mmCIF file with all atom_site columns, C-alpha atoms and ligand atoms in Angstrom:
data_model
loop_
_atom_site.group_PDB
_atom_site.id
_atom_site.type_symbol
_atom_site.label_atom_id
_atom_site.label_alt_id
_atom_site.label_comp_id
_atom_site.label_asym_id
_atom_site.label_entity_id
_atom_site.label_seq_id
_atom_site.pdbx_PDB_ins_code
_atom_site.Cartn_x
_atom_site.Cartn_y
_atom_site.Cartn_z
_atom_site.occupancy
_atom_site.B_iso_or_equiv
_atom_site.pdbx_formal_charge
_atom_site.auth_seq_id
_atom_site.auth_comp_id
_atom_site.auth_asym_id
_atom_site.auth_atom_id
_atom_site.pdbx_PDB_model_num
ATOM   1   C CA  . MET A 1 1   ? 60.039 15.590 -58.464 1.00 41.00 ? 1   MET A CA  1
ATOM   2   C CA  . GLN A 1 2   ? 57.830 18.229 -56.412 1.00 44.00 ? 2   GLN A CA  1
ATOM   3   C CA  . PRO A 1 3   ? 54.214 18.324 -56.716 1.00 43.00 ? 3   PRO A CA  1
ATOM   4   C CA  . GLY A 1 4   ? 52.973 21.758 -58.270 1.00 44.00 ? 4   GLY A CA  1
ATOM   5   C CA  . ALA A 1 5   ? 56.224 22.775 -59.453 1.00 47.00 ? 5   ALA A CA  1
ATOM   6   C CA  . GLY A 1 6   ? 54.898 22.294 -63.190 1.00 63.00 ? 6   GLY A CA  1
ATOM   7   C CA  . PRO A 1 7   ? 57.488 24.664 -65.317 1.00 83.00 ? 7   PRO A CA  1
ATOM   8   C CA  . MET A 1 8   ? 56.011 23.597 -69.015 1.00 93.00 ? 8   MET A CA  1
ATOM   9   C CA  . LEU A 1 9   ? 52.542 23.240 -67.695 1.00 96.00 ? 9   LEU A CA  1
ATOM   10  C CA  . ALA A 1 10  ? 51.968 26.379 -66.640 1.00 94.00 ? 10  ALA A CA  1
ATOM   11  C CA  . SER A 1 11  ? 52.374 27.747 -70.177 1.00 96.00 ? 11  SER A CA  1
ATOM   12  C CA  . CYS A 1 12  ? 49.767 25.229 -71.603 1.00 97.00 ? 12  CYS A CA  1
ATOM   13  C CA  . ARG A 1 13  ? 46.353 26.872 -71.601 1.00 97.00 ? 13  ARG A CA  1
ATOM   14  C CA  . ILE A 1 14  ? 42.901 27.356 -73.948 1.00 98.00 ? 14  ILE A CA  1
ATOM   15  C CA  . ILE A 1 15  ? 43.257 30.189 -76.935 1.00 98.00 ? 15  ILE A CA  1
ATOM   16  C CA  . GLU A 1 16  ? 40.414 31.328 -77.846 1.00 98.00 ? 16  GLU A CA  1
ATOM   17  C CA  . LEU A 1 17  ? 39.884 32.053 -81.138 1.00 98.00 ? 17  LEU A CA  1
ATOM   18  C CA  . PRO A 1 18  ? 38.062 34.433 -82.842 1.00 98.00 ? 18  PRO A CA  1
ATOM   19  C CA  . LYS A 1 19  ? 34.695 33.059 -84.000 1.00 98.00 ? 19  LYS A CA  1
ATOM   20  C CA  . ILE A 1 20  ? 32.291 34.848 -86.589 1.00 98.00 ? 20  ILE A CA  1
ATOM   21  C CA  . SER A 1 21  ? 28.841 34.222 -86.236 1.00 97.00 ? 21  SER A CA  1
ATOM   22  C CA  . ASP A 1 22  ? 26.198 34.075 -88.557 1.00 97.00 ? 22  ASP A CA  1
ATOM   23  C CA  . PRO A 1 23  ? 22.986 32.704 -89.240 1.00 98.00 ? 23  PRO A CA  1
ATOM   24  C CA  . ARG A 1 24  ? 24.495 31.129 -92.018 1.00 98.00 ? 24  ARG A CA  1
ATOM   25  C CA  . GLY A 1 25  ? 26.719 29.092 -89.793 1.00 97.00 ? 25  GLY A CA  1
ATOM   26  C CA  . ASN A 1 26  ? 30.109 29.428 -88.175 1.00 97.00 ? 26  ASN A CA  1
ATOM   27  C CA  . LEU A 1 27  ? 33.484 30.742 -88.966 1.00 98.00 ? 27  LEU A CA  1
ATOM   28  C CA  . THR A 1 28  ? 36.563 30.939 -87.358 1.00 98.00 ? 28  THR A CA  1
ATOM   29  C CA  . ALA A 1 29  ? 39.925 31.592 -88.569 1.00 97.00 ? 29  ALA A CA  1
ATOM   30  C CA  . ILE A 1 30  ? 43.394 31.523 -87.630 1.00 97.00 ? 30  ILE A CA  1
ATOM   31  C CA  . GLU A 1 31  ? 45.902 33.891 -89.067 1.00 96.00 ? 31  GLU A CA  1
ATOM   32  C CA  . ASN A 1 32  ? 49.951 33.016 -88.348 1.00 95.00 ? 32  ASN A CA  1
ATOM   33  C CA  . GLY A 1 33  ? 51.401 35.394 -86.060 1.00 91.00 ? 33  GLY A CA  1
ATOM   34  C CA  . ARG A 1 34  ? 48.401 36.747 -85.047 1.00 93.00 ? 34  ARG A CA  1
ATOM   35  C CA  . HIS A 1 35  ? 46.288 34.056 -83.111 1.00 93.00 ? 35  HIS A CA  1
ATOM   36  C CA  . VAL A 1 36  ? 48.541 31.049 -82.098 1.00 97.00 ? 36  VAL A CA  1
ATOM   37  C CA  . PRO A 1 37  ? 52.216 31.539 -80.302 1.00 96.00 ? 37  PRO A CA  1
ATOM   38  C CA  . PHE A 1 38  ? 54.407 30.399 -82.499 1.00 98.00 ? 38  PHE A CA  1
ATOM   39  C CA  . ASP A 1 39  ? 55.164 29.920 -86.684 1.00 98.00 ? 39  ASP A CA  1
ATOM   40  C CA  . ILE A 1 40  ? 52.613 27.396 -88.112 1.00 98.00 ? 40  ILE A CA  1
ATOM   41  C CA  . ARG A 1 41  ? 54.686 24.681 -89.898 1.00 98.00 ? 41  ARG A CA  1
ATOM   42  C CA  . ARG A 1 42  ? 52.162 21.818 -89.843 1.00 98.00 ? 42  ARG A CA  1
ATOM   43  C CA  . VAL A 1 43  ? 49.033 21.226 -89.792 1.00 98.00 ? 43  VAL A CA  1
ATOM   44  C CA  . TYR A 1 44  ? 47.502 17.674 -89.375 1.00 98.00 ? 44  TYR A CA  1
ATOM   45  C CA  . TYR A 1 45  ? 44.122 16.318 -88.031 1.00 98.00 ? 45  TYR A CA  1
ATOM   46  C CA  . LEU A 1 46  ? 42.373 13.205 -86.240 1.00 98.00 ? 46  LEU A CA  1
ATOM   47  C CA  . TYR A 1 47  ? 39.390 11.454 -87.506 1.00 98.00 ? 47  TYR A CA  1
ATOM   48  C CA  . ASP A 1 48  ? 37.008 8.356  -87.470 1.00 98.00 ? 48  ASP A CA  1
ATOM   49  C CA  . VAL A 1 49  ? 38.867 7.400  -84.414 1.00 98.00 ? 49  VAL A CA  1
ATOM   50  C CA  . PRO A 1 50  ? 37.326 4.477  -83.168 1.00 96.00 ? 50  PRO A CA  1
ATOM   51  C CA  . GLY A 1 51  ? 35.093 4.477  -80.111 1.00 92.00 ? 51  GLY A CA  1
ATOM   52  C CA  . GLY A 1 52  ? 37.826 4.077  -76.780 1.00 94.00 ? 52  GLY A CA  1
ATOM   53  C CA  . GLU A 1 53  ? 41.154 3.896  -78.944 1.00 97.00 ? 53  GLU A CA  1
ATOM   54  C CA  . SER A 1 54  ? 43.553 6.915  -77.437 1.00 97.00 ? 54  SER A CA  1
ATOM   55  C CA  . ARG A 1 55  ? 45.884 9.051  -79.368 1.00 98.00 ? 55  ARG A CA  1
ATOM   56  C CA  . GLY A 1 56  ? 49.205 11.067 -78.359 1.00 98.00 ? 56  GLY A CA  1
ATOM   57  C CA  . GLY A 1 57  ? 50.783 9.028  -75.762 1.00 97.00 ? 57  GLY A CA  1
ATOM   58  C CA  . HIS A 1 58  ? 54.521 11.313 -76.134 1.00 98.00 ? 58  HIS A CA  1
ATOM   59  C CA  . ALA A 1 59  ? 56.045 14.419 -75.590 1.00 98.00 ? 59  ALA A CA  1
ATOM   60  C CA  . HIS A 1 60  ? 58.283 16.390 -77.965 1.00 98.00 ? 60  HIS A CA  1
ATOM   61  C CA  . LYS A 1 61  ? 61.550 17.526 -77.506 1.00 97.00 ? 61  LYS A CA  1
ATOM   62  C CA  . GLN A 1 62  ? 61.252 21.006 -79.458 1.00 97.00 ? 62  GLN A CA  1
ATOM   63  C CA  . LEU A 1 63  ? 57.622 20.934 -81.023 1.00 98.00 ? 63  LEU A CA  1
ATOM   64  C CA  . GLU A 1 64  ? 54.808 23.268 -80.265 1.00 98.00 ? 64  GLU A CA  1
ATOM   65  C CA  . GLN A 1 65  ? 51.243 22.427 -81.297 1.00 98.00 ? 65  GLN A CA  1
ATOM   66  C CA  . LEU A 1 66  ? 48.065 24.036 -80.699 1.00 98.00 ? 66  LEU A CA  1
ATOM   67  C CA  . ILE A 1 67  ? 44.889 21.428 -80.202 1.00 98.00 ? 67  ILE A CA  1
ATOM   68  C CA  . ILE A 1 68  ? 41.217 21.905 -81.603 1.00 98.00 ? 68  ILE A CA  1
ATOM   69  C CA  . ALA A 1 69  ? 38.260 20.461 -81.476 1.00 98.00 ? 69  ALA A CA  1
ATOM   70  C CA  . VAL A 1 70  ? 37.368 21.332 -84.481 1.00 98.00 ? 70  VAL A CA  1
ATOM   71  C CA  . SER A 1 71  ? 33.946 19.335 -84.805 1.00 98.00 ? 71  SER A CA  1
ATOM   72  C CA  . GLY A 1 72  ? 33.306 16.344 -81.720 1.00 98.00 ? 72  GLY A CA  1
ATOM   73  C CA  . SER A 1 73  ? 34.684 16.466 -78.012 1.00 98.00 ? 73  SER A CA  1
ATOM   74  C CA  . PHE A 1 74  ? 37.841 14.753 -76.252 1.00 98.00 ? 74  PHE A CA  1
ATOM   75  C CA  . ASP A 1 75  ? 40.102 14.571 -73.484 1.00 98.00 ? 75  ASP A CA  1
ATOM   76  C CA  . VAL A 1 76  ? 43.617 15.966 -73.564 1.00 98.00 ? 76  VAL A CA  1
ATOM   77  C CA  . VAL A 1 77  ? 45.781 15.061 -70.553 1.00 98.00 ? 77  VAL A CA  1
ATOM   78  C CA  . LEU A 1 78  ? 48.978 16.755 -70.396 1.00 98.00 ? 78  LEU A CA  1
ATOM   79  C CA  . ASP A 1 79  ? 52.132 15.686 -67.721 1.00 97.00 ? 79  ASP A CA  1
ATOM   80  C CA  . ASP A 1 80  ? 55.077 17.419 -67.787 1.00 97.00 ? 80  ASP A CA  1
ATOM   81  C CA  . GLY A 1 81  ? 56.474 15.877 -65.113 1.00 95.00 ? 81  GLY A CA  1
ATOM   82  C CA  . TYR A 1 82  ? 55.343 17.497 -62.119 1.00 94.00 ? 82  TYR A CA  1
ATOM   83  C CA  . GLU A 1 83  ? 51.826 17.193 -62.890 1.00 95.00 ? 83  GLU A CA  1
ATOM   84  C CA  . GLN A 1 84  ? 48.670 16.925 -64.448 1.00 96.00 ? 84  GLN A CA  1
ATOM   85  C CA  . LYS A 1 85  ? 46.203 18.675 -66.089 1.00 97.00 ? 85  LYS A CA  1
ATOM   86  C CA  . ARG A 1 86  ? 43.087 17.532 -67.994 1.00 98.00 ? 86  ARG A CA  1
ATOM   87  C CA  . PHE A 1 87  ? 41.160 19.854 -70.460 1.00 98.00 ? 87  PHE A CA  1
ATOM   88  C CA  . PHE A 1 88  ? 37.469 18.324 -72.025 1.00 98.00 ? 88  PHE A CA  1
ATOM   89  C CA  . LEU A 1 89  ? 37.471 20.007 -75.917 1.00 98.00 ? 89  LEU A CA  1
ATOM   90  C CA  . ASN A 1 90  ? 34.447 20.507 -77.174 1.00 98.00 ? 90  ASN A CA  1
ATOM   91  C CA  . ARG A 1 91  ? 34.334 24.266 -78.733 1.00 98.00 ? 91  ARG A CA  1
ATOM   92  C CA  . SER A 1 92  ? 35.543 25.027 -82.452 1.00 98.00 ? 92  SER A CA  1
ATOM   93  C CA  . TYR A 1 93  ? 36.815 27.956 -81.618 1.00 98.00 ? 93  TYR A CA  1
ATOM   94  C CA  . TYR A 1 94  ? 38.525 27.315 -78.457 1.00 98.00 ? 94  TYR A CA  1
ATOM   95  C CA  . GLY A 1 95  ? 42.432 25.611 -79.122 1.00 98.00 ? 95  GLY A CA  1
ATOM   96  C CA  . LEU A 1 96  ? 44.999 24.388 -76.353 1.00 98.00 ? 96  LEU A CA  1
ATOM   97  C CA  . TYR A 1 97  ? 48.307 25.386 -76.864 1.00 98.00 ? 97  TYR A CA  1
ATOM   98  C CA  . VAL A 1 98  ? 51.044 22.358 -75.607 1.00 98.00 ? 98  VAL A CA  1
ATOM   99  C CA  . SER A 1 99  ? 54.307 23.451 -75.345 1.00 97.00 ? 99  SER A CA  1
ATOM   100 C CA  . ARG A 1 100 ? 57.720 21.561 -75.343 1.00 97.00 ? 100 ARG A CA  1
ATOM   101 C CA  . MET A 1 101 ? 58.258 19.129 -73.213 1.00 97.00 ? 101 MET A CA  1
ATOM   102 C CA  . VAL A 1 102 ? 55.011 17.936 -72.385 1.00 98.00 ? 102 VAL A CA  1
ATOM   103 C CA  . TRP A 1 103 ? 53.595 14.114 -72.428 1.00 98.00 ? 103 TRP A CA  1
ATOM   104 C CA  . ARG A 1 104 ? 49.871 14.153 -73.720 1.00 98.00 ? 104 ARG A CA  1
ATOM   105 C CA  . GLU A 1 105 ? 47.391 11.840 -74.105 1.00 98.00 ? 105 GLU A CA  1
ATOM   106 C CA  . LEU A 1 106 ? 44.257 12.736 -76.195 1.00 98.00 ? 106 LEU A CA  1
ATOM   107 C CA  . LYS A 1 107 ? 40.984 10.208 -75.130 1.00 98.00 ? 107 LYS A CA  1
ATOM   108 C CA  . ASN A 1 108 ? 37.146 10.001 -75.130 1.00 98.00 ? 108 ASN A CA  1
ATOM   109 C CA  . PHE A 1 109 ? 37.061 10.905 -78.698 1.00 98.00 ? 109 PHE A CA  1
ATOM   110 C CA  . SER A 1 110 ? 33.251 11.385 -79.440 1.00 98.00 ? 110 SER A CA  1
ATOM   111 C CA  . SER A 1 111 ? 31.683 9.671  -82.395 1.00 97.00 ? 111 SER A CA  1
ATOM   112 C CA  . GLY A 1 112 ? 32.619 11.875 -85.587 1.00 96.00 ? 112 GLY A CA  1
ATOM   113 C CA  . SER A 1 113 ? 35.174 14.050 -83.656 1.00 98.00 ? 113 SER A CA  1
ATOM   114 C CA  . VAL A 1 114 ? 37.589 15.671 -85.837 1.00 98.00 ? 114 VAL A CA  1
ATOM   115 C CA  . CYS A 1 115 ? 41.043 17.048 -84.232 1.00 98.00 ? 115 CYS A CA  1
ATOM   116 C CA  . LEU A 1 116 ? 43.025 19.792 -85.749 1.00 98.00 ? 116 LEU A CA  1
ATOM   117 C CA  . VAL A 1 117 ? 46.597 20.118 -84.607 1.00 98.00 ? 117 VAL A CA  1
ATOM   118 C CA  . LEU A 1 118 ? 48.375 23.440 -85.533 1.00 98.00 ? 118 LEU A CA  1
ATOM   119 C CA  . ALA A 1 119 ? 51.947 22.307 -84.821 1.00 98.00 ? 119 ALA A CA  1
ATOM   120 C CA  . SER A 1 120 ? 55.645 24.474 -85.280 1.00 98.00 ? 120 SER A CA  1
ATOM   121 C CA  . GLU A 1 121 ? 58.027 22.385 -86.616 1.00 98.00 ? 121 GLU A CA  1
ATOM   122 C CA  . PRO A 1 122 ? 57.510 19.872 -89.755 1.00 98.00 ? 122 PRO A CA  1
ATOM   123 C CA  . TYR A 1 123 ? 57.272 16.086 -88.605 1.00 98.00 ? 123 TYR A CA  1
ATOM   124 C CA  . ASP A 1 124 ? 60.728 14.767 -87.237 1.00 98.00 ? 124 ASP A CA  1
ATOM   125 C CA  . GLU A 1 125 ? 60.608 11.365 -85.743 1.00 98.00 ? 125 GLU A CA  1
ATOM   126 C CA  . ALA A 1 126 ? 63.627 12.430 -83.763 1.00 98.00 ? 126 ALA A CA  1
ATOM   127 C CA  . ASP A 1 127 ? 61.534 15.194 -81.646 1.00 98.00 ? 127 ASP A CA  1
ATOM   128 C CA  . TYR A 1 128 ? 59.275 12.784 -79.709 1.00 98.00 ? 128 TYR A CA  1
ATOM   129 C CA  . TYR A 1 129 ? 59.928 10.770 -76.444 1.00 98.00 ? 129 TYR A CA  1
ATOM   130 C CA  . ARG A 1 130 ? 57.924 7.807  -76.952 1.00 98.00 ? 130 ARG A CA  1
ATOM   131 C CA  . ASP A 1 131 ? 58.877 5.902  -73.765 1.00 98.00 ? 131 ASP A CA  1
ATOM   132 C CA  . HIS A 1 132 ? 57.347 7.587  -70.546 1.00 97.00 ? 132 HIS A CA  1
ATOM   133 C CA  . ALA A 1 133 ? 60.452 6.594  -68.288 1.00 98.00 ? 133 ALA A CA  1
ATOM   134 C CA  . ALA A 1 134 ? 62.897 8.745  -70.668 1.00 98.00 ? 134 ALA A CA  1
ATOM   135 C CA  . PHE A 1 135 ? 60.790 11.301 -70.754 1.00 97.00 ? 135 PHE A CA  1
ATOM   136 C CA  . LEU A 1 136 ? 60.597 11.588 -66.863 1.00 97.00 ? 136 LEU A CA  1
ATOM   137 C CA  . GLU A 1 137 ? 64.336 11.003 -66.898 1.00 97.00 ? 137 GLU A CA  1
ATOM   138 C CA  . ALA A 1 138 ? 64.645 14.217 -69.439 1.00 96.00 ? 138 ALA A CA  1
ATOM   139 C CA  . VAL A 1 139 ? 62.547 16.460 -67.579 1.00 95.00 ? 139 VAL A CA  1
ATOM   140 C CA  . SER A 1 140 ? 64.476 15.059 -64.481 1.00 93.00 ? 140 SER A CA  1
ATOM   141 C CA  . ARG A 1 141 ? 67.814 15.865 -66.244 1.00 92.00 ? 141 ARG A CA  1
ATOM   142 C CA  . SER A 1 142 ? 66.432 19.221 -67.091 1.00 88.00 ? 142 SER A CA  1
ATOM   143 C CA  . SER A 1 143 ? 65.762 20.183 -63.746 1.00 85.00 ? 143 SER A CA  1
ATOM   144 C CA  . GLN A 1 144 ? 69.016 19.854 -62.490 1.00 82.00 ? 144 GLN A CA  1
ATOM   145 C CA  . GLY A 1 145 ? 70.216 22.051 -65.185 1.00 79.00 ? 145 GLY A CA  1
ATOM   146 C CA  . ALA A 1 146 ? 71.784 19.662 -67.915 1.00 74.00 ? 146 ALA A CA  1
ATOM   147 C CA  . PRO A 1 147 ? 70.944 19.950 -71.415 1.00 68.00 ? 147 PRO A CA  1
HETATM 148 P P1  . LIG B 2 .   ? 51.669 9.976  -83.695 1.00 94.71 ? 1   LIG B P1  1
HETATM 149 O O1  . LIG B 2 .   ? 52.157 11.118 -83.869 1.00 94.71 ? 1   LIG B O1  1
HETATM 150 O O2  . LIG B 2 .   ? 51.867 9.633  -83.228 1.00 94.71 ? 1   LIG B O2  1
HETATM 151 O O3  . LIG B 2 .   ? 49.958 10.067 -83.974 1.00 94.71 ? 1   LIG B O3  1
HETATM 152 P P2  . LIG B 2 .   ? 49.084 10.865 -82.422 1.00 94.71 ? 1   LIG B P2  1
HETATM 153 O O4  . LIG B 2 .   ? 50.057 11.905 -81.488 1.00 94.71 ? 1   LIG B O4  1
HETATM 154 O O5  . LIG B 2 .   ? 48.051 11.736 -83.420 1.00 94.71 ? 1   LIG B O5  1
HETATM 155 O O6  . LIG B 2 .   ? 48.449 9.723  -81.570 1.00 94.71 ? 1   LIG B O6  1
HETATM 156 O O7  . LIG B 2 .   ? 51.485 9.946  -85.259 1.00 94.71 ? 1   LIG B O7  1
HETATM 157 C C1  . LIG B 2 .   ? 50.964 8.951  -85.816 1.00 94.71 ? 1   LIG B C1  1
HETATM 158 C C2  . LIG B 2 .   ? 51.893 8.218  -86.759 1.00 94.71 ? 1   LIG B C2  1
HETATM 159 O O8  . LIG B 2 .   ? 52.308 8.951  -88.006 1.00 94.71 ? 1   LIG B O8  1
HETATM 160 C C3  . LIG B 2 .   ? 53.320 8.041  -86.827 1.00 94.71 ? 1   LIG B C3  1
HETATM 161 O O9  . LIG B 2 .   ? 54.265 6.571  -88.204 1.00 94.71 ? 1   LIG B O9  1
HETATM 162 C C4  . LIG B 2 .   ? 53.972 8.901  -87.302 1.00 94.71 ? 1   LIG B C4  1
HETATM 163 C C5  . LIG B 2 .   ? 53.388 9.534  -88.498 1.00 94.71 ? 1   LIG B C5  1
HETATM 164 N N1  . LIG B 2 .   ? 53.457 10.923 -88.676 1.00 94.71 ? 1   LIG B N1  1
HETATM 165 C C6  . LIG B 2 .   ? 53.223 11.660 -89.889 1.00 94.71 ? 1   LIG B C6  1
HETATM 166 O O10 . LIG B 2 .   ? 54.013 11.139 -90.871 1.00 94.71 ? 1   LIG B O10 1
HETATM 167 N N2  . LIG B 2 .   ? 53.162 12.785 -90.166 1.00 94.71 ? 1   LIG B N2  1
HETATM 168 C C7  . LIG B 2 .   ? 52.438 13.767 -88.931 1.00 94.71 ? 1   LIG B C7  1
HETATM 169 O O11 . LIG B 2 .   ? 52.726 14.857 -88.919 1.00 94.71 ? 1   LIG B O11 1
HETATM 170 C C8  . LIG B 2 .   ? 52.412 12.933 -87.891 1.00 94.71 ? 1   LIG B C8  1
HETATM 171 C C9  . LIG B 2 .   ? 51.888 13.905 -86.328 1.00 94.71 ? 1   LIG B C9  1
HETATM 172 C C10 . LIG B 2 .   ? 52.551 11.321 -87.991 1.00 94.71 ? 1   LIG B C10 1
#
């Protein structure tokens, strides 16, 4: 694999969400078809993550996600088999778009943090690569034009 090629990682990016500032507290709203580059078909959140624990450790064949630190902070390390990129999420109005075929690790959760995830598909275990070697093999196969 060539370093720097990173075809899937190139589309992963921070999306700034609307923030309605108010002395009473801020508000962020997310509308389907407006703020997220896919149809939202599932929402889940991670919370009560013990110190030192990491989440993720997998990639998805088709699933796209937007990852938001609605409270606290954490790191998201993305890897598309060509290159790696680390994002530090610590604002409730920033979402990290993660495309399909990107390995992700979520780590360094601050105490009390909450990770909200918007996803393009319902949960489907068959959509996961949970084995890193199998993921790299699939990336390599697709770079050679195989399905
Ligand atoms: P997993 O996707 O491995 O969690 P993370 O990537 O956040 O570390 O999922 C952990 C468990 O939860 C696994 O048994 C599948 C289950 N799960 C669901 O039932 N529905 C869901 O929407 C998700 C994301 C996970």
